[in-house]
Amino acid sequence: MGHLIELMNSLFKEIRNNPLLWLLVFVPVLFAAAKLKPEAHTLLFVLSVLAILPLAVLLSHATESVAAKTGDSVGGLLNATLGNLTELVIAATALRAGQYMLVKASVAGAIVTNTLFMLGASFFIGGLKYHTQEYNRVTARFQAGLLFLATIALLIPSAVSQADSATAMAFTQQLSLGLAVLLIVAYGLGMVFSLKTHRELFSSAESGETGEAPWPIGLALATLAGVTVLVALVSEIFVESVQEAAVAFGMTPAFVGFIVVALVGAAAEMAAAFSGARKNRLDLSVGIALGSASQIALFVAPVLVLLSYVLGPVPMNLQFWPGAVVMMLVATMATSLVTNTGRSAWFVGLLLLMVYLIFAMTLFLLPPRAP
Amino acid sequence: MGHLIELMNSLFKEIRNNPLLWLLVFVPVLFAAAKLKPEAHTLLFVLSVLAILPLAVLLSHATESVAAKTGDSVGGLLNATLGNLTELVIAATALRAGQYMLVKASVAGAIVTNTLFMLGASFFIGGLKYHTQEYNRVTARFQAGLLFLATIALLIPSAVSQADSATAMAFTQQLSLGLAVLLIVAYGLGMVFSLKTHRELFSSAESGETGEAPWPIGLALATLAGVTVLVALVSEIFVESVQEAAVAFGMTPAFVGFIVVALVGAAAEMAAAFSGARKNRLDLSVGIALGSASQIALFVAPVLVLLSYVLGPVPMNLQFWPGAVVMMLVATMATSLVTNTGRSAWFVGLLLLMVYLIFAMTLFLLPPRAP
Amino acid sequence: MGHLIELMNSLFKEIRNNPLLWLLVFVPVLFAAAKLKPEAHTLLFVLSVLAILPLAVLLSHATESVAAKTGDSVGGLLNATLGNLTELVIAATALRAGQYMLVKASVAGAIVTNTLFMLGASFFIGGLKYHTQEYNRVTARFQAGLLFLATIALLIPSAVSQADSATAMAFTQQLSLGLAVLLIVAYGLGMVFSLKTHRELFSSAESGETGEAPWPIGLALATLAGVTVLVALVSEIFVESVQEAAVAFGMTPAFVGFIVVALVGAAAEMAAAFSGARKNRLDLSVGIALGSASQIALFVAPVLVLLSYVLGPVPMNLQFWPGAVVMMLVATMATSLVTNTGRSAWFVGLLLLMVYLIFAMTLFLLPPRAP
């Protein structure tokens, strides 16, 4: 009992330091509202977004604290697998509800948002303060290579698929399962490469060190468990309300999945990436943005395919809407082109942001029945 | 009156120095022919091409002279906005005639011609004289980045568009308007970056200095105004005659718009780019070729969309024929690959020319009804 | 007669040194089986694969020996034109049988196999032994440039083609003929560039020196002639049996053409490339893998189009199945991205192998009627 009080104290201290955590008040408010006014979709949508943001920050901090305690390799592994826990929980909730369109849109959107918006805004914010900035391009190239592989894997089912016959569906499903396994293997071997055999190449990338002191391991583990449950509960309300709220706001489902869900899910990482850019620690920003994108592409997306066999009404495949494939392909190419030199200035960030804006505008205007 | 005579003298001196300007004699010949034989489309087509060439040279020289007088930032701005005045006037004329297919083909063709033919021939010509040549790759990368952005903007409407329903048409039109505004903003910010905040990075690019002495400002402004009117008049005959002349020459409309109009419109810049390559001033050639391409993609094309609301029978969108999108995409990728090193030899130029030849051959052979 | 005995002796000495050549025993076994059991397709398929492997090794050694004797330029020329003689003979046999699908699949497959599998496995094998390896990136860039050109040429007929009307067919055929001529010209000029005008840039690429002593010219020429005839005879049985054997093995025709034929045809080059990687002579591996890919794309494929006018029932065009075009495009992009730095480690090879695995898996699962 005294232990619990100590934990609570640490947590409250944390909340006092980080103003974003005041938003935690919206978690009980949301649950109350969901009980009292289950039909108020727009209200529930806004409340669930406000509730997810602080939970994502806590989850991110808890993961890092556990990682910091468990030593380098296990810590790196933990960070690399749980870094996008928020996205994973939201998508798994949508999966359980059978909303595969939303799941796929949020996966594609997360890749595009992390590479174009998070990286672009980091370059732009950093560039407003510093004339030019440098970063370790080995990290960037490595992540761009992983992203390239994942993009090919997500492109192939659309590129070779035929009419919607039963044979074609079975083929796409088998192929998706194979691709999922292959991507997870590639992700695992990529960690062996970057954390073990060739770690010295990635040395200057200070990813993971956000400068805050890590929590005690007990608090970290308890937070990790408790907050994951809370995120799952909040996500359920979020997923239920998002489509109808979208209509109320005049947004297309494609825009909601691709842009809104992706931005909400990545809010915690963004805060860290932007703060790194402002402190001229661009290695941190590049590591978070591209690492997060490749983790979603090579780990979260395939895990969702595997989970769909357990959680979903029918198995999910990796065949994306062609427009989403084009956007992921463009995002990967843009990342490759831009990170080629290891130098950045404000206009480099602006170019990435402009490409993101083009995609956001397209999805916003897209007639509802499209994807 | 004495002022006018002085202007005329300067102009005549110029004409004596530049043999291409003797072609000015075809301007009155064309107008006479158009009055006397309005049905002789093939003759009018040939005469209008011959008449546009010297006018483009005059326009280019006048723009540079005005730019040289007005100081660096305003001058750079002027050069960057009026550098492709010939292409703009020709396309605006086609716009007024409602020939949107020709407008789009000429825009796509100008991008492809400038990146593949003008840059390729510059590398090739320079490479025949010098074993290897170097140039500032920051300039090349900057322009390639702008072109990449523009290509994405021109690719997206085709990538996400659906059946030709009324909803889809309205969506494409809205999207095109948004993209047009976004491209112009990106172009403007690009000028802020290259002419103001980070101009030192572009230092060795001696773009704009063709080595000729600038004209007096009066002559330059008068020429600018007068020749623009002449180009507009000649373009009108050119646009009217080009389709029927194409049939007479056995050329497809796609080939005419993409190749012939683009080569005619860019003749003046090409002369400057090739002369730069021969003098081992490859920065000049790269600056003209890629600068011109990105100006057409990020400034001329969007301005034409905006102008279509005023000049055209209906608004024009940015949805291009898929074949043209592929060609623009390939041209942008080829530029990125080739300018990556900042070094060039004859075979690099040859590769670009070969890609251009593939496109020209394809368009020449394409059955008429295709695009 | 004594001359013949001497030749035979050299040949037997060679066979004793290279264990792979013991497989030559399958050549007479295959011919006997084809006479006695012409319906045993699966057996004939296995035997013909076993028979082609040692013949390819002999052919490769003979070509190099002739090349070594004839001096640098002629030798380079010979090596560059006959280096893929096995692939050419197999494809020409399929051409005579009118199996254009198989011809095209084997061409596309050879490009993809050489760039992704041969290069990837070289990097991976070398990387398991050496922490990082370096190679001349000018060679890699040059070959990637040639491959880029070829990919554009093979992409364009699919990108602009329309419905299967007679007009469209005639257009595709004309275009393919033009593209074939253009590719051969580009390949020839590429040799002038790399072997003559700019050979010093390619200096550290020790391609062609496999370390073995060359044969006497008489033996080499006799082997070249005799083995080519044998390969042609074996290929005939291979081509006849491959489709039915594929069914027996549960493989799709696309998988057979793309993967099996390509691996069989390139076996000899692979042995040399992998051995180079193990000896830390990565320039050799890169030269063989990419040189072989660009030779097939810019020389073998166009020659097959020209040959089809003589050998085939109807002329062959260069319009590929869209899935194959995507795979060739991805392979070229992957090569460009990966060879950009001139450095390699095991994970770089793994990435290329993973992309290859994605393609192989897709083709293996693809329902039979697809391509």
mmCIF file of N, CA and C in Angstrom, chain C residues 202-304:
data_model
loop_
_atom_site.group_PDB
_atom_site.id
_atom_site.type_symbol
_atom_site.label_atom_id
_atom_site.label_comp_id
_atom_site.label_asym_id
_atom_site.label_seq_id
_atom_site.Cartn_x
_atom_site.Cartn_y
_atom_site.Cartn_z
ATOM 1 N N PHE C 202 37.099 3.571 -64.448
ATOM 2 C CA PHE C 202 36.631 2.232 -64.088
ATOM 3 C C PHE C 202 37.786 1.343 -63.639
ATOM 4 N N SER C 203 38.948 1.957 -63.397
ATOM 5 C CA SER C 203 40.199 1.221 -63.228
ATOM 6 C C SER C 203 40.128 0.109 -62.187
ATOM 7 N N SER C 204 39.636 0.383 -61.005
ATOM 8 C CA SER C 204 39.750 -0.628 -59.964
ATOM 9 C C SER C 204 38.756 -1.774 -60.135
ATOM 10 N N ALA C 205 37.867 -1.624 -61.096
ATOM 11 C CA ALA C 205 36.942 -2.727 -61.359
ATOM 12 C C ALA C 205 37.685 -3.790 -62.152
ATOM 13 N N GLU C 206 37.980 -4.902 -61.502
ATOM 14 C CA GLU C 206 38.813 -5.926 -62.146
ATOM 15 C C GLU C 206 37.957 -6.961 -62.836
ATOM 16 N N SER C 207 36.886 -6.539 -63.447
ATOM 17 C CA SER C 207 35.934 -7.488 -64.015
ATOM 18 C C SER C 207 36.607 -8.357 -65.064
ATOM 19 N N GLY C 208 36.200 -9.609 -65.142
ATOM 20 C CA GLY C 208 36.719 -10.516 -66.158
ATOM 21 C C GLY C 208 37.887 -11.338 -65.669
ATOM 22 N N GLU C 209 38.664 -10.845 -64.710
ATOM 23 C CA GLU C 209 39.789 -11.640 -64.217
ATOM 24 C C GLU C 209 39.310 -12.563 -63.104
ATOM 25 N N THR C 210 39.004 -13.752 -63.459
ATOM 26 C CA THR C 210 38.541 -14.676 -62.431
ATOM 27 C C THR C 210 39.699 -15.409 -61.772
ATOM 28 N N GLY C 211 40.924 -15.054 -62.153
ATOM 29 C CA GLY C 211 42.069 -15.647 -61.479
ATOM 30 C C GLY C 211 42.544 -16.958 -62.089
ATOM 31 N N GLU C 212 41.696 -17.586 -62.937
ATOM 32 C CA GLU C 212 42.111 -18.830 -63.563
ATOM 33 C C GLU C 212 42.951 -18.538 -64.806
ATOM 34 N N ALA C 213 43.842 -19.442 -65.147
ATOM 35 C CA ALA C 213 44.669 -19.263 -66.336
ATOM 36 C C ALA C 213 43.808 -19.446 -67.579
ATOM 37 N N PRO C 214 43.975 -18.575 -68.585
ATOM 38 C CA PRO C 214 43.155 -18.729 -69.785
ATOM 39 C C PRO C 214 43.566 -19.967 -70.579
ATOM 40 N N TRP C 215 42.599 -20.493 -71.326
ATOM 41 C CA TRP C 215 42.876 -21.640 -72.185
ATOM 42 C C TRP C 215 43.644 -21.195 -73.417
ATOM 43 N N PRO C 216 44.322 -22.153 -74.116
ATOM 44 C CA PRO C 216 44.879 -21.813 -75.430
ATOM 45 C C PRO C 216 43.729 -21.438 -76.369
ATOM 46 N N ILE C 217 44.032 -20.535 -77.315
ATOM 47 C CA ILE C 217 42.974 -19.960 -78.155
ATOM 48 C C ILE C 217 42.230 -21.028 -78.953
ATOM 49 N N GLY C 218 42.967 -22.062 -79.411
ATOM 50 C CA GLY C 218 42.322 -23.116 -80.199
ATOM 51 C C GLY C 218 41.245 -23.825 -79.400
ATOM 52 N N LEU C 219 41.628 -24.236 -78.187
ATOM 53 C CA LEU C 219 40.667 -24.902 -77.312
ATOM 54 C C LEU C 219 39.475 -23.987 -77.011
ATOM 55 N N ALA C 220 39.802 -22.727 -76.757
ATOM 56 C CA ALA C 220 38.750 -21.780 -76.388
ATOM 57 C C ALA C 220 37.728 -21.633 -77.514
ATOM 58 N N LEU C 221 38.241 -21.432 -78.752
ATOM 59 C CA LEU C 221 37.324 -21.246 -79.880
ATOM 60 C C LEU C 221 36.512 -22.508 -80.140
ATOM 61 N N ALA C 222 37.186 -23.659 -80.086
ATOM 62 C CA ALA C 222 36.484 -24.920 -80.322
ATOM 63 C C ALA C 222 35.406 -25.133 -79.265
ATOM 64 N N THR C 223 35.762 -24.859 -77.988
ATOM 65 C CA THR C 223 34.780 -25.012 -76.915
ATOM 66 C C THR C 223 33.605 -24.071 -77.129
ATOM 67 N N LEU C 224 33.936 -22.818 -77.464
ATOM 68 C CA LEU C 224 32.899 -21.816 -77.685
ATOM 69 C C LEU C 224 31.882 -22.318 -78.701
ATOM 70 N N ALA C 225 32.398 -22.823 -79.841
ATOM 71 C CA ALA C 225 31.511 -23.292 -80.906
ATOM 72 C C ALA C 225 30.750 -24.544 -80.461
ATOM 73 N N GLY C 226 31.495 -25.530 -79.986
ATOM 74 C CA GLY C 226 30.872 -26.807 -79.652
ATOM 75 C C GLY C 226 29.865 -26.680 -78.526
ATOM 76 N N VAL C 227 30.255 -25.963 -77.474
ATOM 77 C CA VAL C 227 29.361 -25.874 -76.314
ATOM 78 C C VAL C 227 28.112 -25.064 -76.633
ATOM 79 N N THR C 228 28.255 -24.035 -77.491
ATOM 80 C CA THR C 228 27.071 -23.268 -77.882
ATOM 81 C C THR C 228 26.043 -24.182 -78.537
ATOM 82 N N VAL C 229 26.528 -25.079 -79.418
ATOM 83 C CA VAL C 229 25.613 -26.029 -80.060
ATOM 84 C C VAL C 229 24.960 -26.930 -79.010
ATOM 85 N N LEU C 230 25.787 -27.421 -78.056
ATOM 86 C CA LEU C 230 25.232 -28.279 -77.007
ATOM 87 C C LEU C 230 24.182 -27.534 -76.174
ATOM 88 N N VAL C 231 24.501 -26.272 -75.789
ATOM 89 C CA VAL C 231 23.533 -25.485 -75.012
ATOM 90 C C VAL C 231 22.232 -25.336 -75.790
ATOM 91 N N ALA C 232 22.347 -25.105 -77.085
ATOM 92 C CA ALA C 232 21.147 -24.947 -77.911
ATOM 93 C C ALA C 232 20.309 -26.228 -77.885
ATOM 94 N N LEU C 233 20.988 -27.379 -78.020
ATOM 95 C CA LEU C 233 20.262 -28.658 -78.025
ATOM 96 C C LEU C 233 19.610 -28.924 -76.669
ATOM 97 N N VAL C 234 20.387 -28.678 -75.600
ATOM 98 C CA VAL C 234 19.832 -28.894 -74.260
ATOM 99 C C VAL C 234 18.679 -27.936 -73.990
ATOM 100 N N SER C 235 18.843 -26.674 -74.437
ATOM 101 C CA SER C 235 17.795 -25.666 -74.212
ATOM 102 C C SER C 235 16.489 -26.101 -74.845
ATOM 103 N N GLU C 236 16.612 -26.747 -76.018
ATOM 104 C CA GLU C 236 15.392 -27.163 -76.711
ATOM 105 C C GLU C 236 14.571 -28.100 -75.824
ATOM 106 N N ILE C 237 15.284 -29.083 -75.214
ATOM 107 C CA ILE C 237 14.590 -30.012 -74.310
ATOM 108 C C ILE C 237 14.086 -29.268 -73.068
ATOM 109 N N PHE C 238 14.919 -28.358 -72.569
ATOM 110 C CA PHE C 238 14.550 -27.568 -71.388
ATOM 111 C C PHE C 238 13.269 -26.778 -71.640
ATOM 112 N N VAL C 239 13.226 -26.059 -72.760
ATOM 113 C CA VAL C 239 12.068 -25.219 -73.067
ATOM 114 C C VAL C 239 10.815 -26.060 -73.261
ATOM 115 N N GLU C 240 10.999 -27.235 -73.920
ATOM 116 C CA GLU C 240 9.836 -28.104 -74.147
ATOM 117 C C GLU C 240 9.269 -28.651 -72.836
ATOM 118 N N SER C 241 10.182 -28.971 -71.908
ATOM 119 C CA SER C 241 9.740 -29.675 -70.698
ATOM 120 C C SER C 241 9.374 -28.734 -69.555
ATOM 121 N N VAL C 242 9.854 -27.466 -69.608
ATOM 122 C CA VAL C 242 9.781 -26.608 -68.431
ATOM 123 C C VAL C 242 8.349 -26.348 -67.976
ATOM 124 N N GLN C 243 7.440 -26.106 -68.937
ATOM 125 C CA GLN C 243 6.079 -25.744 -68.536
ATOM 126 C C GLN C 243 5.363 -26.907 -67.852
ATOM 127 N N GLU C 244 5.516 -28.120 -68.429
ATOM 128 C CA GLU C 244 4.801 -29.258 -67.845
ATOM 129 C C GLU C 244 5.454 -29.695 -66.545
ATOM 130 N N ALA C 245 6.780 -29.570 -66.488
ATOM 131 C CA ALA C 245 7.463 -29.896 -65.236
ATOM 132 C C ALA C 245 7.024 -28.932 -64.139
ATOM 133 N N ALA C 246 6.841 -27.663 -64.502
ATOM 134 C CA ALA C 246 6.412 -26.659 -63.540
ATOM 135 C C ALA C 246 5.096 -27.067 -62.897
ATOM 136 N N VAL C 247 4.162 -27.509 -63.729
ATOM 137 C CA VAL C 247 2.875 -27.962 -63.219
ATOM 138 C C VAL C 247 3.086 -29.098 -62.219
ATOM 139 N N ALA C 248 3.963 -30.051 -62.594
ATOM 140 C CA ALA C 248 4.236 -31.185 -61.715
ATOM 141 C C ALA C 248 4.811 -30.736 -60.381
ATOM 142 N N PHE C 249 5.671 -29.708 -60.417
ATOM 143 C CA PHE C 249 6.285 -29.213 -59.179
ATOM 144 C C PHE C 249 5.382 -28.210 -58.446
ATOM 145 N N GLY C 250 4.206 -27.900 -59.018
ATOM 146 C CA GLY C 250 3.323 -26.929 -58.403
ATOM 147 C C GLY C 250 3.805 -25.496 -58.538
ATOM 148 N N MET C 251 4.596 -25.247 -59.582
ATOM 149 C CA MET C 251 5.083 -23.871 -59.779
ATOM 150 C C MET C 251 4.299 -23.182 -60.881
ATOM 151 N N THR C 252 4.092 -21.872 -60.763
ATOM 152 C CA THR C 252 3.410 -21.129 -61.806
ATOM 153 C C THR C 252 4.380 -20.883 -62.962
ATOM 154 N N PRO C 253 3.847 -20.725 -64.205
ATOM 155 C CA PRO C 253 4.716 -20.413 -65.338
ATOM 156 C C PRO C 253 5.533 -19.135 -65.079
ATOM 157 N N ALA C 254 4.906 -18.152 -64.427
ATOM 158 C CA ALA C 254 5.606 -16.905 -64.137
ATOM 159 C C ALA C 254 6.823 -17.173 -63.247
ATOM 160 N N PHE C 255 6.661 -18.024 -62.261
ATOM 161 C CA PHE C 255 7.763 -18.341 -61.355
ATOM 162 C C PHE C 255 8.892 -19.052 -62.100
ATOM 163 N N VAL C 256 8.500 -19.983 -62.961
ATOM 164 C CA VAL C 256 9.507 -20.736 -63.712
ATOM 165 C C VAL C 256 10.340 -19.798 -64.573
ATOM 166 N N GLY C 257 9.650 -18.966 -65.392
ATOM 167 C CA GLY C 257 10.384 -18.080 -66.298
ATOM 168 C C GLY C 257 11.230 -17.085 -65.535
ATOM 169 N N PHE C 258 10.630 -16.477 -64.522
ATOM 170 C CA PHE C 258 11.266 -15.366 -63.811
ATOM 171 C C PHE C 258 12.397 -15.845 -62.900
ATOM 172 N N ILE C 259 12.159 -16.932 -62.188
ATOM 173 C CA ILE C 259 13.099 -17.343 -61.148
ATOM 174 C C ILE C 259 13.966 -18.510 -61.606
ATOM 175 N N VAL C 260 13.317 -19.635 -62.024
ATOM 176 C CA VAL C 260 14.091 -20.844 -62.319
ATOM 177 C C VAL C 260 15.011 -20.634 -63.517
ATOM 178 N N VAL C 261 14.429 -20.205 -64.655
ATOM 179 C CA VAL C 261 15.259 -20.024 -65.852
ATOM 180 C C VAL C 261 16.365 -19.007 -65.588
ATOM 181 N N ALA C 262 16.037 -17.924 -64.884
ATOM 182 C CA ALA C 262 17.026 -16.880 -64.625
ATOM 183 C C ALA C 262 18.163 -17.400 -63.753
ATOM 184 N N LEU C 263 17.837 -18.201 -62.739
ATOM 185 C CA LEU C 263 18.886 -18.738 -61.860
ATOM 186 C C LEU C 263 19.760 -19.736 -62.610
ATOM 187 N N VAL C 264 19.131 -20.595 -63.426
ATOM 188 C CA VAL C 264 19.896 -21.566 -64.200
ATOM 189 C C VAL C 264 20.828 -20.848 -65.176
ATOM 190 N N GLY C 265 20.288 -19.860 -65.881
ATOM 191 C CA GLY C 265 21.087 -19.155 -66.886
ATOM 192 C C GLY C 265 22.268 -18.408 -66.281
ATOM 193 N N ALA C 266 22.122 -17.935 -65.044
ATOM 194 C CA ALA C 266 23.159 -17.082 -64.449
ATOM 195 C C ALA C 266 24.075 -17.836 -63.492
ATOM 196 N N ALA C 267 23.939 -19.167 -63.437
ATOM 197 C CA ALA C 267 24.688 -19.948 -62.438
ATOM 198 C C ALA C 267 26.197 -19.721 -62.531
ATOM 199 N N ALA C 268 26.719 -19.696 -63.758
ATOM 200 C CA ALA C 268 28.166 -19.560 -63.908
ATOM 201 C C ALA C 268 28.654 -18.208 -63.391
ATOM 202 N N GLU C 269 27.949 -17.128 -63.764
ATOM 203 C CA GLU C 269 28.351 -15.803 -63.292
ATOM 204 C C GLU C 269 28.247 -15.713 -61.768
ATOM 205 N N MET C 270 27.211 -16.360 -61.222
ATOM 206 C CA MET C 270 27.032 -16.296 -59.773
ATOM 207 C C MET C 270 28.222 -16.888 -59.047
ATOM 208 N N ALA C 271 28.688 -18.059 -59.523
ATOM 209 C CA ALA C 271 29.838 -18.699 -58.884
ATOM 210 C C ALA C 271 31.003 -17.715 -58.827
ATOM 211 N N ALA C 272 31.253 -17.015 -59.940
ATOM 212 C CA ALA C 272 32.366 -16.067 -59.984
ATOM 213 C C ALA C 272 32.124 -14.868 -59.063
ATOM 214 N N ALA C 273 30.883 -14.349 -59.055
ATOM 215 C CA ALA C 273 30.581 -13.164 -58.236
ATOM 216 C C ALA C 273 30.708 -13.480 -56.748
ATOM 217 N N PHE C 274 30.213 -14.633 -56.323
ATOM 218 C CA PHE C 274 30.260 -14.989 -54.903
ATOM 219 C C PHE C 274 31.704 -15.241 -54.467
ATOM 220 N N SER C 275 32.478 -15.879 -55.341
ATOM 221 C CA SER C 275 33.868 -16.137 -54.992
ATOM 222 C C SER C 275 34.624 -14.807 -54.852
ATOM 223 N N GLY C 276 34.317 -13.828 -55.727
ATOM 224 C CA GLY C 276 34.933 -12.506 -55.611
ATOM 225 C C GLY C 276 34.601 -11.852 -54.271
ATOM 226 N N ALA C 277 33.328 -11.967 -53.860
ATOM 227 C CA ALA C 277 32.898 -11.350 -52.597
ATOM 228 C C ALA C 277 33.634 -11.977 -51.413
ATOM 229 N N ARG C 278 33.834 -13.307 -51.466
ATOM 230 C CA ARG C 278 34.513 -13.992 -50.375
ATOM 231 C C ARG C 278 35.979 -13.592 -50.300
ATOM 232 N N LYS C 279 36.576 -13.190 -51.462
ATOM 233 C CA LYS C 279 37.981 -12.770 -51.477
ATOM 234 C C LYS C 279 38.123 -11.265 -51.274
ATOM 235 N N ASN C 280 37.048 -10.580 -50.825
ATOM 236 C CA ASN C 280 37.051 -9.131 -50.634
ATOM 237 C C ASN C 280 37.347 -8.372 -51.916
ATOM 238 N N ARG C 281 37.025 -8.971 -53.048
ATOM 239 C CA ARG C 281 37.173 -8.270 -54.333
ATOM 240 C C ARG C 281 35.775 -7.920 -54.835
ATOM 241 N N LEU C 282 35.139 -6.989 -54.118
ATOM 242 C CA LEU C 282 33.746 -6.687 -54.390
ATOM 243 C C LEU C 282 33.561 -5.995 -55.745
ATOM 244 N N ASP C 283 34.602 -5.315 -56.233
ATOM 245 C CA ASP C 283 34.512 -4.707 -57.561
ATOM 246 C C ASP C 283 34.193 -5.757 -58.608
ATOM 247 N N LEU C 284 34.803 -6.929 -58.436
ATOM 248 C CA LEU C 284 34.547 -8.031 -59.356
ATOM 249 C C LEU C 284 33.073 -8.438 -59.290
ATOM 250 N N SER C 285 32.552 -8.614 -58.070
ATOM 251 C CA SER C 285 31.162 -9.059 -57.902
ATOM 252 C C SER C 285 30.187 -8.036 -58.472
ATOM 253 N N VAL C 286 30.412 -6.747 -58.134
ATOM 254 C CA VAL C 286 29.520 -5.703 -58.619
ATOM 255 C C VAL C 286 29.574 -5.630 -60.142
ATOM 256 N N GLY C 287 30.793 -5.734 -60.685
ATOM 257 C CA GLY C 287 30.960 -5.689 -62.139
ATOM 258 C C GLY C 287 30.210 -6.817 -62.817
ATOM 259 N N ILE C 288 30.338 -8.029 -62.297
ATOM 260 C CA ILE C 288 29.667 -9.181 -62.918
ATOM 261 C C ILE C 288 28.152 -9.052 -62.790
ATOM 262 N N ALA C 289 27.672 -8.748 -61.578
ATOM 263 C CA ALA C 289 26.216 -8.727 -61.348
ATOM 264 C C ALA C 289 25.541 -7.627 -62.161
ATOM 265 N N LEU C 290 26.024 -6.383 -62.001
ATOM 266 C CA LEU C 290 25.361 -5.285 -62.696
ATOM 267 C C LEU C 290 25.683 -5.286 -64.186
ATOM 268 N N GLY C 291 26.919 -5.680 -64.538
ATOM 269 C CA GLY C 291 27.292 -5.752 -65.951
ATOM 270 C C GLY C 291 26.417 -6.766 -66.665
ATOM 271 N N SER C 292 26.190 -7.889 -66.005
ATOM 272 C CA SER C 292 25.368 -8.925 -66.596
ATOM 273 C C SER C 292 23.922 -8.444 -66.751
ATOM 274 N N ALA C 293 23.405 -7.758 -65.736
ATOM 275 C CA ALA C 293 22.029 -7.248 -65.800
ATOM 276 C C ALA C 293 21.879 -6.237 -66.927
ATOM 277 N N SER C 294 22.827 -5.305 -67.034
ATOM 278 C CA SER C 294 22.670 -4.272 -68.068
ATOM 279 C C SER C 294 22.888 -4.888 -69.448
ATOM 280 N N GLN C 295 23.742 -5.917 -69.535
ATOM 281 C CA GLN C 295 23.930 -6.567 -70.834
ATOM 282 C C GLN C 295 22.648 -7.259 -71.296
ATOM 283 N N ILE C 296 21.959 -7.902 -70.375
ATOM 284 C CA ILE C 296 20.702 -8.551 -70.751
ATOM 285 C C ILE C 296 19.654 -7.516 -71.134
ATOM 286 N N ALA C 297 19.626 -6.415 -70.401
ATOM 287 C CA ALA C 297 18.605 -5.396 -70.665
ATOM 288 C C ALA C 297 18.881 -4.629 -71.948
ATOM 289 N N LEU C 298 20.146 -4.291 -72.206
ATOM 290 C CA LEU C 298 20.460 -3.422 -73.346
ATOM 291 C C LEU C 298 20.990 -4.162 -74.557
ATOM 292 N N PHE C 299 21.288 -5.449 -74.402
ATOM 293 C CA PHE C 299 21.822 -6.169 -75.554
ATOM 294 C C PHE C 299 21.001 -7.432 -75.853
ATOM 295 N N VAL C 300 20.859 -8.317 -74.860
ATOM 296 C CA VAL C 300 20.160 -9.581 -75.111
ATOM 297 C C VAL C 300 18.692 -9.333 -75.483
ATOM 298 N N ALA C 301 17.981 -8.517 -74.673
ATOM 299 C CA ALA C 301 16.557 -8.277 -74.939
ATOM 300 C C ALA C 301 16.330 -7.665 -76.322
ATOM 301 N N PRO C 302 17.042 -6.583 -76.689
ATOM 302 C CA PRO C 302 16.833 -6.032 -78.031
ATOM 303 C C PRO C 302 17.227 -7.001 -79.143
ATOM 304 N N VAL C 303 18.320 -7.771 -78.953
ATOM 305 C CA VAL C 303 18.713 -8.739 -79.979
ATOM 306 C C VAL C 303 17.607 -9.772 -80.168
ATOM 307 N N LEU C 304 16.950 -10.159 -79.075
ATOM 308 C CA LEU C 304 15.852 -11.121 -79.196
ATOM 309 C C LEU C 304 14.695 -10.544 -80.004
#
